[in-house]
Coordinates of N, CA, C and O in Angstrom, one line a residue:
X1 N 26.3 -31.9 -10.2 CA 26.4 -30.4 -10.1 C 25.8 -30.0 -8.8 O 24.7 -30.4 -8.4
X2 N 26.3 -29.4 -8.4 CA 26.2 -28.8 -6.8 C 24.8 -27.7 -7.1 O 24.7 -27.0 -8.1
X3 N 23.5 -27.8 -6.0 CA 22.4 -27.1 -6.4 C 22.8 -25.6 -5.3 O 23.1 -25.3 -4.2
X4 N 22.4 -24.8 -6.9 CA 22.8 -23.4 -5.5 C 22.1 -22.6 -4.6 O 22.3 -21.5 -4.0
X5 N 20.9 -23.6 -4.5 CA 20.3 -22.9 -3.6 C 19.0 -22.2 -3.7 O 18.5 -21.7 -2.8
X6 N 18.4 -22.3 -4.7 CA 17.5 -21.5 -5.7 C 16.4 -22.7 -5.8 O 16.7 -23.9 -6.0
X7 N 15.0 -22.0 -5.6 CA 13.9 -23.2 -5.8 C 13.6 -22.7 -7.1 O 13.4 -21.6 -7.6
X8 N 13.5 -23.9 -7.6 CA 12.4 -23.7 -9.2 C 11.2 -24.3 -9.2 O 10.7 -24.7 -10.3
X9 N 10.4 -24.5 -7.9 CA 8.9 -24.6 -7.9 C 8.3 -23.5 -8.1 O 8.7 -22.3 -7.8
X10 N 7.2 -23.9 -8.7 CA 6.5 -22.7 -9.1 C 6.1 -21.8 -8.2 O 6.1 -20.7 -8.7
X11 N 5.8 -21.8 -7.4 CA 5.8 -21.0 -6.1 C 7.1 -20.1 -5.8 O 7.3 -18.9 -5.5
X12 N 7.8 -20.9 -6.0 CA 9.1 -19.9 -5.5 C 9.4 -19.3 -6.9 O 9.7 -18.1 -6.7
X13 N 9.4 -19.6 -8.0 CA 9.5 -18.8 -9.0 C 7.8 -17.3 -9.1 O 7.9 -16.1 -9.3
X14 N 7.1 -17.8 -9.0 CA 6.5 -16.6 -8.9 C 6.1 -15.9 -7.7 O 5.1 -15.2 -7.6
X15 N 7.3 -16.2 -6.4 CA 7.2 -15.4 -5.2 C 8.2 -14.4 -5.7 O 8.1 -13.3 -5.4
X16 N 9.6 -14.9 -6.7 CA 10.3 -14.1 -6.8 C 9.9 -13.2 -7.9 O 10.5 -12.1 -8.0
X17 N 9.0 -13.4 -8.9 CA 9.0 -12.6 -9.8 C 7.7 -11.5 -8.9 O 7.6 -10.4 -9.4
X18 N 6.7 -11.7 -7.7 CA 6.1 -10.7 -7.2 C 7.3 -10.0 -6.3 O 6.8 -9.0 -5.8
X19 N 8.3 -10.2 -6.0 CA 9.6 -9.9 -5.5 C 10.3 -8.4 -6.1 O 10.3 -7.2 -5.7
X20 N 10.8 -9.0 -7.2 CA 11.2 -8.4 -8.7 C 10.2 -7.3 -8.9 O 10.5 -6.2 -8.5
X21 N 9.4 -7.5 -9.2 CA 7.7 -6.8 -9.6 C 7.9 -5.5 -8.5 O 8.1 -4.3 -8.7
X22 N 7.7 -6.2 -7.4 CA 7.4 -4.6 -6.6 C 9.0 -4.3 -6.5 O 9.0 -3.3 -7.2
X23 N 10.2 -4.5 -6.1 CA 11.1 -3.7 -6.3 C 11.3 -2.7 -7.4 O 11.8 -1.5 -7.3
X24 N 10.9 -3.3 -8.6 CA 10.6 -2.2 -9.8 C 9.8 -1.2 -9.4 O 10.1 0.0 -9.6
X25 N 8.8 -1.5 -9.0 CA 7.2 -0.4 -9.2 C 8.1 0.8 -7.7 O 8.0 2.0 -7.7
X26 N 8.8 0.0 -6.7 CA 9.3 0.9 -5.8 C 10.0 1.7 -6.4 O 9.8 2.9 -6.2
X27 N 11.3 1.1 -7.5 CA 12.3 2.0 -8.1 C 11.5 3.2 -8.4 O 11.7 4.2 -7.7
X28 N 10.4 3.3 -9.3 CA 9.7 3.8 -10.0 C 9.6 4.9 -9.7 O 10.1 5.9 -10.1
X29 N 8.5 4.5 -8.4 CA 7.8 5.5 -7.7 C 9.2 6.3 -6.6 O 8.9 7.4 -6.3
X30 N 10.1 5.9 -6.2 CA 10.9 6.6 -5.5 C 11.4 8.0 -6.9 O 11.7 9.2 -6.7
X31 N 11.4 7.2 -8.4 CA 12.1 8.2 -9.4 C 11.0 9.1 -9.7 O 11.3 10.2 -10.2
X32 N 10.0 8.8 -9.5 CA 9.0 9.7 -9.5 C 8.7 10.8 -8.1 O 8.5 12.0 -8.4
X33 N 8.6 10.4 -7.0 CA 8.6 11.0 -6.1 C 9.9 11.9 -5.8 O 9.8 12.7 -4.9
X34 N 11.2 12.0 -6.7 CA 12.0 12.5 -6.7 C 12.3 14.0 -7.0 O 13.3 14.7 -6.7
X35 N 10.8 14.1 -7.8 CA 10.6 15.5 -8.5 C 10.1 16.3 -7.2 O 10.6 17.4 -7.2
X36 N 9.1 16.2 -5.9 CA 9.1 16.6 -5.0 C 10.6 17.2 -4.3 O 10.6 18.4 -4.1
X37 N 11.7 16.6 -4.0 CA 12.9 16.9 -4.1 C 13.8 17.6 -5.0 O 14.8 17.9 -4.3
X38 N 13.8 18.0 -6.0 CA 14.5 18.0 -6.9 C 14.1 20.0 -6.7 O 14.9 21.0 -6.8
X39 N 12.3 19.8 -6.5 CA 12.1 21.2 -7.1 C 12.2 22.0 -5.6 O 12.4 23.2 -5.8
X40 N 12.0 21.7 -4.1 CA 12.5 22.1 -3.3 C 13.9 22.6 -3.2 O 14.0 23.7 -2.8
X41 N 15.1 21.9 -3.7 CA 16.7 22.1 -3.7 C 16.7 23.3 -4.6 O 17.3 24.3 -4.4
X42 N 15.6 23.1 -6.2 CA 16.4 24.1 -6.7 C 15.3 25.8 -6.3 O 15.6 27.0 -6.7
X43 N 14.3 25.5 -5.7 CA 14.0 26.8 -5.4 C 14.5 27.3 -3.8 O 14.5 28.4 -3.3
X44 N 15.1 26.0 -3.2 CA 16.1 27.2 -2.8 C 17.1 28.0 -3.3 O 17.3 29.2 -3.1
X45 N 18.2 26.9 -4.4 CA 18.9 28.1 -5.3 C 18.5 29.4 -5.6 O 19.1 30.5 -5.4
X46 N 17.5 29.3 -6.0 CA 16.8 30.2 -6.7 C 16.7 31.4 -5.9 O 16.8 32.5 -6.3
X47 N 16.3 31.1 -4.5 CA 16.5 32.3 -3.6 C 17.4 32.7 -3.3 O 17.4 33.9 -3.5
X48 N 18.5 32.3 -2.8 CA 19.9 32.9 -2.8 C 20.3 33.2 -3.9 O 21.2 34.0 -3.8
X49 N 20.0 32.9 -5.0 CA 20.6 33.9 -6.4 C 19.7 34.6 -6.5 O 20.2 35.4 -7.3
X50 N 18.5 35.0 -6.3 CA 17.3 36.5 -6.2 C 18.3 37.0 -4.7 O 18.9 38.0 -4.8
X51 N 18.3 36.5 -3.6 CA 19.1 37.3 -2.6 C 20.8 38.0 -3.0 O 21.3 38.9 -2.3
X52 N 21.5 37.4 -4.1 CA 22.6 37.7 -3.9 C 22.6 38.6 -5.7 O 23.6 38.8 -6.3
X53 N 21.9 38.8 -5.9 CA 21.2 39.8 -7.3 C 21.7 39.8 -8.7 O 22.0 40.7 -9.4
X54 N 21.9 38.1 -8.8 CA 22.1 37.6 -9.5 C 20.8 37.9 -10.5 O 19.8 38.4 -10.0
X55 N 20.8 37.6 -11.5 CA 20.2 38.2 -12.7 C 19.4 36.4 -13.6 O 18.7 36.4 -14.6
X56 N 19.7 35.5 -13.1 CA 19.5 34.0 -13.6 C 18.9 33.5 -12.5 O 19.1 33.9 -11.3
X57 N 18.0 32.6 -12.8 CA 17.7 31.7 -12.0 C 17.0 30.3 -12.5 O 17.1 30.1 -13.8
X58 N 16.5 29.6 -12.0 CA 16.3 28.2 -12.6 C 14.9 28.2 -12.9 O 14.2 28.6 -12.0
X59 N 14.3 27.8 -14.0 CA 12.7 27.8 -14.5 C 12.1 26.5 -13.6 O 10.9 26.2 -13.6
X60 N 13.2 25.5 -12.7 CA 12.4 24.7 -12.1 C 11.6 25.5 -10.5 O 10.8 25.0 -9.7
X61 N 12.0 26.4 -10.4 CA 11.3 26.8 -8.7 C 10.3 26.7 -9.0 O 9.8 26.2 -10.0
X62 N 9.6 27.7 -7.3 CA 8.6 27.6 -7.3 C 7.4 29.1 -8.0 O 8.2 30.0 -8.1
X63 N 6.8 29.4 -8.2 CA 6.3 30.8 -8.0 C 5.9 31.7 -6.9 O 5.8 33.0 -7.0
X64 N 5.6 30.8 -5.7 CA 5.3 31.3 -4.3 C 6.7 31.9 -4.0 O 6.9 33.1 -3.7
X65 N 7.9 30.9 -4.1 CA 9.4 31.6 -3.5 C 9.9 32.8 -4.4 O 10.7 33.6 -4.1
X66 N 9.2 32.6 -5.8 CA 10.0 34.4 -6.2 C 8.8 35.2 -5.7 O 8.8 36.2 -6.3
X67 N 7.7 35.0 -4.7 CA 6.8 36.6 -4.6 C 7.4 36.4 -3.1 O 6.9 37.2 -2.4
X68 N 8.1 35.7 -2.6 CA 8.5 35.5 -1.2 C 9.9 36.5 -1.7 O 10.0 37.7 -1.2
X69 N 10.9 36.0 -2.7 CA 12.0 36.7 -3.2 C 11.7 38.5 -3.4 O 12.4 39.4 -3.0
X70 N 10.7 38.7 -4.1 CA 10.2 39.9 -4.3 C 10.2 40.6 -3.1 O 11.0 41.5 -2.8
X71 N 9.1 40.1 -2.2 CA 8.8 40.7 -1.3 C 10.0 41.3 0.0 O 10.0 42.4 0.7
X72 N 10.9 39.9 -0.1 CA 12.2 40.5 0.7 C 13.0 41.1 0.7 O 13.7 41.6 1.5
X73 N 12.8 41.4 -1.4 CA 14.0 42.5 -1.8 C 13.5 44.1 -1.5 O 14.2 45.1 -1.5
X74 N 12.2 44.0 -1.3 CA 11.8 45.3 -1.2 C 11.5 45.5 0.3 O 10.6 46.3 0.4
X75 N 12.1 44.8 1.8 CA 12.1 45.5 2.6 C 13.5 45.5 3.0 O 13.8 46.2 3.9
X76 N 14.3 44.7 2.2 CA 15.9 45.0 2.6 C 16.6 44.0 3.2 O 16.5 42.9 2.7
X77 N 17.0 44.1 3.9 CA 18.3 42.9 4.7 C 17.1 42.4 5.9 O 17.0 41.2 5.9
X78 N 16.7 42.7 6.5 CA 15.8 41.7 7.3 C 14.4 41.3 6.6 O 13.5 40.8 7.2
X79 N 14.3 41.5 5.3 CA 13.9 40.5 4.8 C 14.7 39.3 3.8 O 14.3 38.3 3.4
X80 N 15.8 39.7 3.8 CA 16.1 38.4 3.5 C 16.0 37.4 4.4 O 15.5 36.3 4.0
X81 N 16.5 37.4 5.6 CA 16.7 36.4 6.9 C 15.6 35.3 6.4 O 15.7 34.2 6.0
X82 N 14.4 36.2 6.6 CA 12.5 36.2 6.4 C 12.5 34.8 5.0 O 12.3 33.6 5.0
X83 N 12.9 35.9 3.9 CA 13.2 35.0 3.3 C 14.0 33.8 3.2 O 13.6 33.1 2.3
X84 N 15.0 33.4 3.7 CA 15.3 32.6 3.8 C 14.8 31.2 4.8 O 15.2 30.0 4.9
X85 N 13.9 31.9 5.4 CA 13.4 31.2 6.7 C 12.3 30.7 6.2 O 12.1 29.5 6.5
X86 N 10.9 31.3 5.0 CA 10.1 31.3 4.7 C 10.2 29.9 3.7 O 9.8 28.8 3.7
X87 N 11.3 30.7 2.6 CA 11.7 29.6 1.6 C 12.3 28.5 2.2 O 12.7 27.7 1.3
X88 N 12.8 28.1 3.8 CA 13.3 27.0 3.9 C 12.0 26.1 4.4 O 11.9 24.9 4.2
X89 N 10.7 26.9 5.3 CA 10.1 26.0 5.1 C 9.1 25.6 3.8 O 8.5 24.5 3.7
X90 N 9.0 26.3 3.0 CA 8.5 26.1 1.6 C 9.4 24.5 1.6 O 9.0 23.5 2.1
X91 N 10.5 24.7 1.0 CA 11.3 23.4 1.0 C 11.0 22.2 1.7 O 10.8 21.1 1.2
X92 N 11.1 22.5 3.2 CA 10.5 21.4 4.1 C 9.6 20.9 3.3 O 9.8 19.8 2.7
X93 N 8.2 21.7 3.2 CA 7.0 20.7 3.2 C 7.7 19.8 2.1 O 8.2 18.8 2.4
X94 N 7.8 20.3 0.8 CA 8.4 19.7 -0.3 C 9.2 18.3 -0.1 O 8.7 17.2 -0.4
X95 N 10.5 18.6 0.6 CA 10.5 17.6 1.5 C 10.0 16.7 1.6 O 10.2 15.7 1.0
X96 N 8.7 16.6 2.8 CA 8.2 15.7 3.6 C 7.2 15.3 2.6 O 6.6 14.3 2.9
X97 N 6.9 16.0 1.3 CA 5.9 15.0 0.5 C 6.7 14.4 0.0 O 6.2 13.2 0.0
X98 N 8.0 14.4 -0.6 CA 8.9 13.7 -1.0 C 9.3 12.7 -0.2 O 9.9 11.8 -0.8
X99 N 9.1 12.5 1.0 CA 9.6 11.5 1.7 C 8.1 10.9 1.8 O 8.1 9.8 1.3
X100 N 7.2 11.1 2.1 CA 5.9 10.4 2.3 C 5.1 9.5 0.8 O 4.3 8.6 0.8
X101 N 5.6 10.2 -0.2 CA 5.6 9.6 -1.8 C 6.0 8.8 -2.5 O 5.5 8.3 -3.6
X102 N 7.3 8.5 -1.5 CA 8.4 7.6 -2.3 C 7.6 6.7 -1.0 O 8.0 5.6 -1.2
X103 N 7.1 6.7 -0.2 CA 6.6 5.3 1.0 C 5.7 4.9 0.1 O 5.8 3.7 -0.2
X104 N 4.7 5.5 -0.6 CA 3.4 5.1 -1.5 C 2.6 5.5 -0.9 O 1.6 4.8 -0.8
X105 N 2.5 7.0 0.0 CA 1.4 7.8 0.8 C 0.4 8.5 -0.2 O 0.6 9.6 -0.7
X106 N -0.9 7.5 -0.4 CA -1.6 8.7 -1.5 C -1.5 10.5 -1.0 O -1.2 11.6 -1.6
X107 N -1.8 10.2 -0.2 CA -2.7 11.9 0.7 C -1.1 13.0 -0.2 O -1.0 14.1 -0.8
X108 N 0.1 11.8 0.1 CA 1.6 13.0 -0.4 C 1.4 13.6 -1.8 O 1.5 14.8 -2.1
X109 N 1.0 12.4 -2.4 CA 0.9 12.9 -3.7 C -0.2 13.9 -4.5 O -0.1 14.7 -5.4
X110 N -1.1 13.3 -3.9 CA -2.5 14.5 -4.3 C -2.0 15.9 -3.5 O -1.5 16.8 -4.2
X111 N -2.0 16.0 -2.7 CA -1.4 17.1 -1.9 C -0.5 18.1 -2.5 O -0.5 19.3 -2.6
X112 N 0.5 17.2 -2.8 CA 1.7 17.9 -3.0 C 1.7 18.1 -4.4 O 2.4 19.0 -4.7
X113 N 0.8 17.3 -5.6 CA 1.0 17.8 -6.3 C 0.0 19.0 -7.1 O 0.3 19.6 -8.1
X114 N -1.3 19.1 -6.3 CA -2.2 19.9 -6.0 C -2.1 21.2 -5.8 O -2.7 22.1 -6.3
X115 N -0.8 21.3 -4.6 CA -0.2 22.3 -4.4 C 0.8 23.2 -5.9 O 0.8 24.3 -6.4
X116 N 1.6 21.9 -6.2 CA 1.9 22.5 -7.1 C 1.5 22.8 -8.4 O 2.3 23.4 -9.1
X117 N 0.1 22.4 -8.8 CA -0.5 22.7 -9.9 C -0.6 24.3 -9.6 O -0.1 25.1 -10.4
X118 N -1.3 24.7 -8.1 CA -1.8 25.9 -7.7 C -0.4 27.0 -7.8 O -0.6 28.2 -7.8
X119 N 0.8 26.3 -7.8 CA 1.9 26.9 -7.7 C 2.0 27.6 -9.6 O 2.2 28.7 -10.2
X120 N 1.8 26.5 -9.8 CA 2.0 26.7 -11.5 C 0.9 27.9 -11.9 O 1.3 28.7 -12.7
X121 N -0.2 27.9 -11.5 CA -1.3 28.8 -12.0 C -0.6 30.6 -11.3 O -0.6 31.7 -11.8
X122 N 0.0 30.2 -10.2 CA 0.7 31.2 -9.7 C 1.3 31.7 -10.5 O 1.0 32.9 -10.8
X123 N 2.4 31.1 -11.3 CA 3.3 31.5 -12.3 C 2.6 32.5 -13.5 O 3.3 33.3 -14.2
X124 N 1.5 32.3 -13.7 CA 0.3 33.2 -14.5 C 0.8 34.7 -14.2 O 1.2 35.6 -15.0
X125 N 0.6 34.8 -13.0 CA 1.1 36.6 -12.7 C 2.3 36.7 -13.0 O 2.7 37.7 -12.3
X126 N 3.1 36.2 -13.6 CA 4.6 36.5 -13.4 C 4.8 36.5 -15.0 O 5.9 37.1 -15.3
X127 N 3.6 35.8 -16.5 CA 3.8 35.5 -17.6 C 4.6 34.6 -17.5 O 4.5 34.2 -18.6
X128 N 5.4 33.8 -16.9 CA 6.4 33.0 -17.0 C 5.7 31.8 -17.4 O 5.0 31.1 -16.7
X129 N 6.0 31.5 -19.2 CA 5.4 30.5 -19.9 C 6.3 29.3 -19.6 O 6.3 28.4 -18.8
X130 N 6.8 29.5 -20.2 CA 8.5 28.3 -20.1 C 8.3 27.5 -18.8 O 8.0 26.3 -18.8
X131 N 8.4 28.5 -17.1 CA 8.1 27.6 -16.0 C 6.6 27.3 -15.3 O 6.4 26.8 -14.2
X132 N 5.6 27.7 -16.5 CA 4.9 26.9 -16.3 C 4.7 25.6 -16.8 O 4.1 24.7 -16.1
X133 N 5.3 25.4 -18.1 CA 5.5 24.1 -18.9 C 6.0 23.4 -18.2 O 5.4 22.4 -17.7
X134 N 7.2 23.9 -18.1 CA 8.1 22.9 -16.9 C 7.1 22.6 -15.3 O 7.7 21.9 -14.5
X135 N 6.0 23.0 -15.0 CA 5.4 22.9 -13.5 C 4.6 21.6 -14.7 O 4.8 20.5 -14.2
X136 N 3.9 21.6 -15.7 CA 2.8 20.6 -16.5 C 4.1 19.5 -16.8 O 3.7 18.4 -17.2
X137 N 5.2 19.7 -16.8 CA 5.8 18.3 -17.5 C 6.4 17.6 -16.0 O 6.2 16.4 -15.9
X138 N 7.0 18.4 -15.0 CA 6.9 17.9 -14.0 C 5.2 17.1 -13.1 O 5.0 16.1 -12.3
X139 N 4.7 17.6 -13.4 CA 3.7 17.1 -12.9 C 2.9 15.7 -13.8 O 2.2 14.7 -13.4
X140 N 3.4 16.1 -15.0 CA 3.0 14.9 -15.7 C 4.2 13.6 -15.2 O 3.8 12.5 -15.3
X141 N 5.2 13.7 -14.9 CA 6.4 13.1 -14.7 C 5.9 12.5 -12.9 O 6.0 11.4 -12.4
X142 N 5.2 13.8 -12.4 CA 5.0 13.2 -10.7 C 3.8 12.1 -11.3 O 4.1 11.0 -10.8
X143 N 2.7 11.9 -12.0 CA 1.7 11.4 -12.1 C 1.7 10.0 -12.0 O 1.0 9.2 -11.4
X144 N 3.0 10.0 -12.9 CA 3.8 8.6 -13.4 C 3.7 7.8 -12.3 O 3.4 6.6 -12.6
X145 N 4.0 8.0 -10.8 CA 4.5 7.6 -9.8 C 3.0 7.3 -8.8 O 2.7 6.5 -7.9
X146 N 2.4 8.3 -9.3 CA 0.8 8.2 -8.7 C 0.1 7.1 -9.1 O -0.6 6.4 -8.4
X147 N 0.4 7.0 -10.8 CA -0.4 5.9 -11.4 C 0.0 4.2 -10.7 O -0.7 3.2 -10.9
X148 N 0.9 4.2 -10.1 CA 1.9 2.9 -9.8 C 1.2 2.7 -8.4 O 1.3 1.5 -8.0
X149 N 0.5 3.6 -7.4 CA 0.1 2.8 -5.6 C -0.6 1.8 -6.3 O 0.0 0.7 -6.2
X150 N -1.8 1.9 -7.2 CA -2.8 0.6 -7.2 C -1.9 -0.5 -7.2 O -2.1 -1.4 -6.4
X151 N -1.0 -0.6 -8.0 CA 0.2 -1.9 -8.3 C 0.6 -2.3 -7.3 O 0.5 -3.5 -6.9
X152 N 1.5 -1.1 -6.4 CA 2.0 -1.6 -5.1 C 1.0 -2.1 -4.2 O 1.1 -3.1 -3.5
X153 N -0.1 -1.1 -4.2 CA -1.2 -2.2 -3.1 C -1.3 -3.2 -3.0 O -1.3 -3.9 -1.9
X154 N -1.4 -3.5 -4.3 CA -1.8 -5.2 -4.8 C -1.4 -5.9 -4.4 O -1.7 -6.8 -3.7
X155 N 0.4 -5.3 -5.2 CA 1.8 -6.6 -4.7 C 2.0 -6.7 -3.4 O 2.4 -7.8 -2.9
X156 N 1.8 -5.4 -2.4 CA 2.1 -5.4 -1.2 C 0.6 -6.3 -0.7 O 0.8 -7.0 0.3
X157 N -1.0 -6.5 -1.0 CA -1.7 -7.5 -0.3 C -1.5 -9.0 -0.7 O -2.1 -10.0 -0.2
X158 N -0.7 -8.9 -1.6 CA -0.5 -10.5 -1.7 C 0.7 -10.7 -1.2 O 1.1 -11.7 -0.5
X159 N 1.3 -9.9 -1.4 CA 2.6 -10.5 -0.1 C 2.4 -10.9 1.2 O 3.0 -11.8 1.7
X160 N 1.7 -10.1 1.6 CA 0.8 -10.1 2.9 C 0.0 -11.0 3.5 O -0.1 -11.2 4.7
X161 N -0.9 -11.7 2.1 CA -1.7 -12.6 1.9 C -1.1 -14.0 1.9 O -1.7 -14.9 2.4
X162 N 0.4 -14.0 1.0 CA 0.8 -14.8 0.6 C 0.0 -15.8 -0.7 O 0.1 -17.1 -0.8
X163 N -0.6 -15.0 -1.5 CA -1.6 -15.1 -2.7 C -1.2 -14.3 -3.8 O -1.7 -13.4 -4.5
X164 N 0.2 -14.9 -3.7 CA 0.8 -14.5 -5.0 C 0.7 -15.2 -6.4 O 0.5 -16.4 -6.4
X165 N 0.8 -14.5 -7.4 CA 0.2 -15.5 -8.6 C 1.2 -14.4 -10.1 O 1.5 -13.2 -10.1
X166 N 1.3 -15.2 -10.8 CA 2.4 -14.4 -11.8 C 1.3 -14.0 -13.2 O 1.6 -14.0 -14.3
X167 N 0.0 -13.7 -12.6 CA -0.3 -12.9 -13.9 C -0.9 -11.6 -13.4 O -2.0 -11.5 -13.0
X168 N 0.1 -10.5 -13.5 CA 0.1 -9.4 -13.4 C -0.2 -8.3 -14.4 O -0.1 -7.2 -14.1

């Protein structure tokens, strides 16, 4: 039988399962880092349907972009621009913790989700129960992704190390 290629020393079996290991913990943390993304996209929606006076909008935004939304509807058409300028960089940062999160940047995650706790307590002035739930389930959902750097550290200093070992 023709060998295909594949070592089954122990070494190479548990270089691939520290292989395996962190591609998981990456999945993970990219699907967790996701929610950084996710709530940027839709609080922009959210402003162009407060801009276009629409009566719905999504309980995932933010609470800073509807007092941004507010404030534009009450100076008129050059505040929307404003608003749209304001709420796109709201989005950016969002963004860039989303991209800095899904690398395994602690500073992204504390940060960004820091911010959005303070986002959520925001939502206090508005009564809005429901999207604050949703800011506590999201955030329990971002945590998930928080809890996983120690893992990746690890796997990423023994890879490094080359002091890989399969009891994880």
């Amino acid at each position: 039988m023709a060998d295909p290629g594949f070592s089954y020393t122990a070494s190479g079996t548990s270089q691939s399962v520290a292989i395996e290991q962190k591609s998981r913990v990456l999945q993970a943390l990219k699907g967790s880092a996701s929610w950084f993304l996710m709530i940027a996209g839709l609080s922009v929606v959210n402003s162009i349907l407060a801009m276009s006076g629409a009566s719905v909008r999504f309980i995932f935004g933010l609470g800073l972009s509807q007092i941004v939304d507010a404030l534009a509807h009450q100076v008129g058409s050059t505040g929307y621009v404003l608003d749209l300028i304001i709420n796109g960089i709201i989005a950016g940062v969002l963004v860039l913790f989303w991209n800095f999160a899904r690398k395994g940047r602690k500073w992204a995650w504390y940060l960004g989700m820091a911010l959005y706790a303070v986002d959520g307590v925001l939502l206090l002035l508005f009564k809005d129960y429901l999207a604050i739930a949703f800011h506590a389930y999201a955030l329990y959902r971002m945590s998930t992704g928080l809890k996983l750097l120690p893992t990746l550290e690890r796997l990423e200093q023994q890879s490094a190390t080359g002091a890989i070992s399969a009891s994880y």
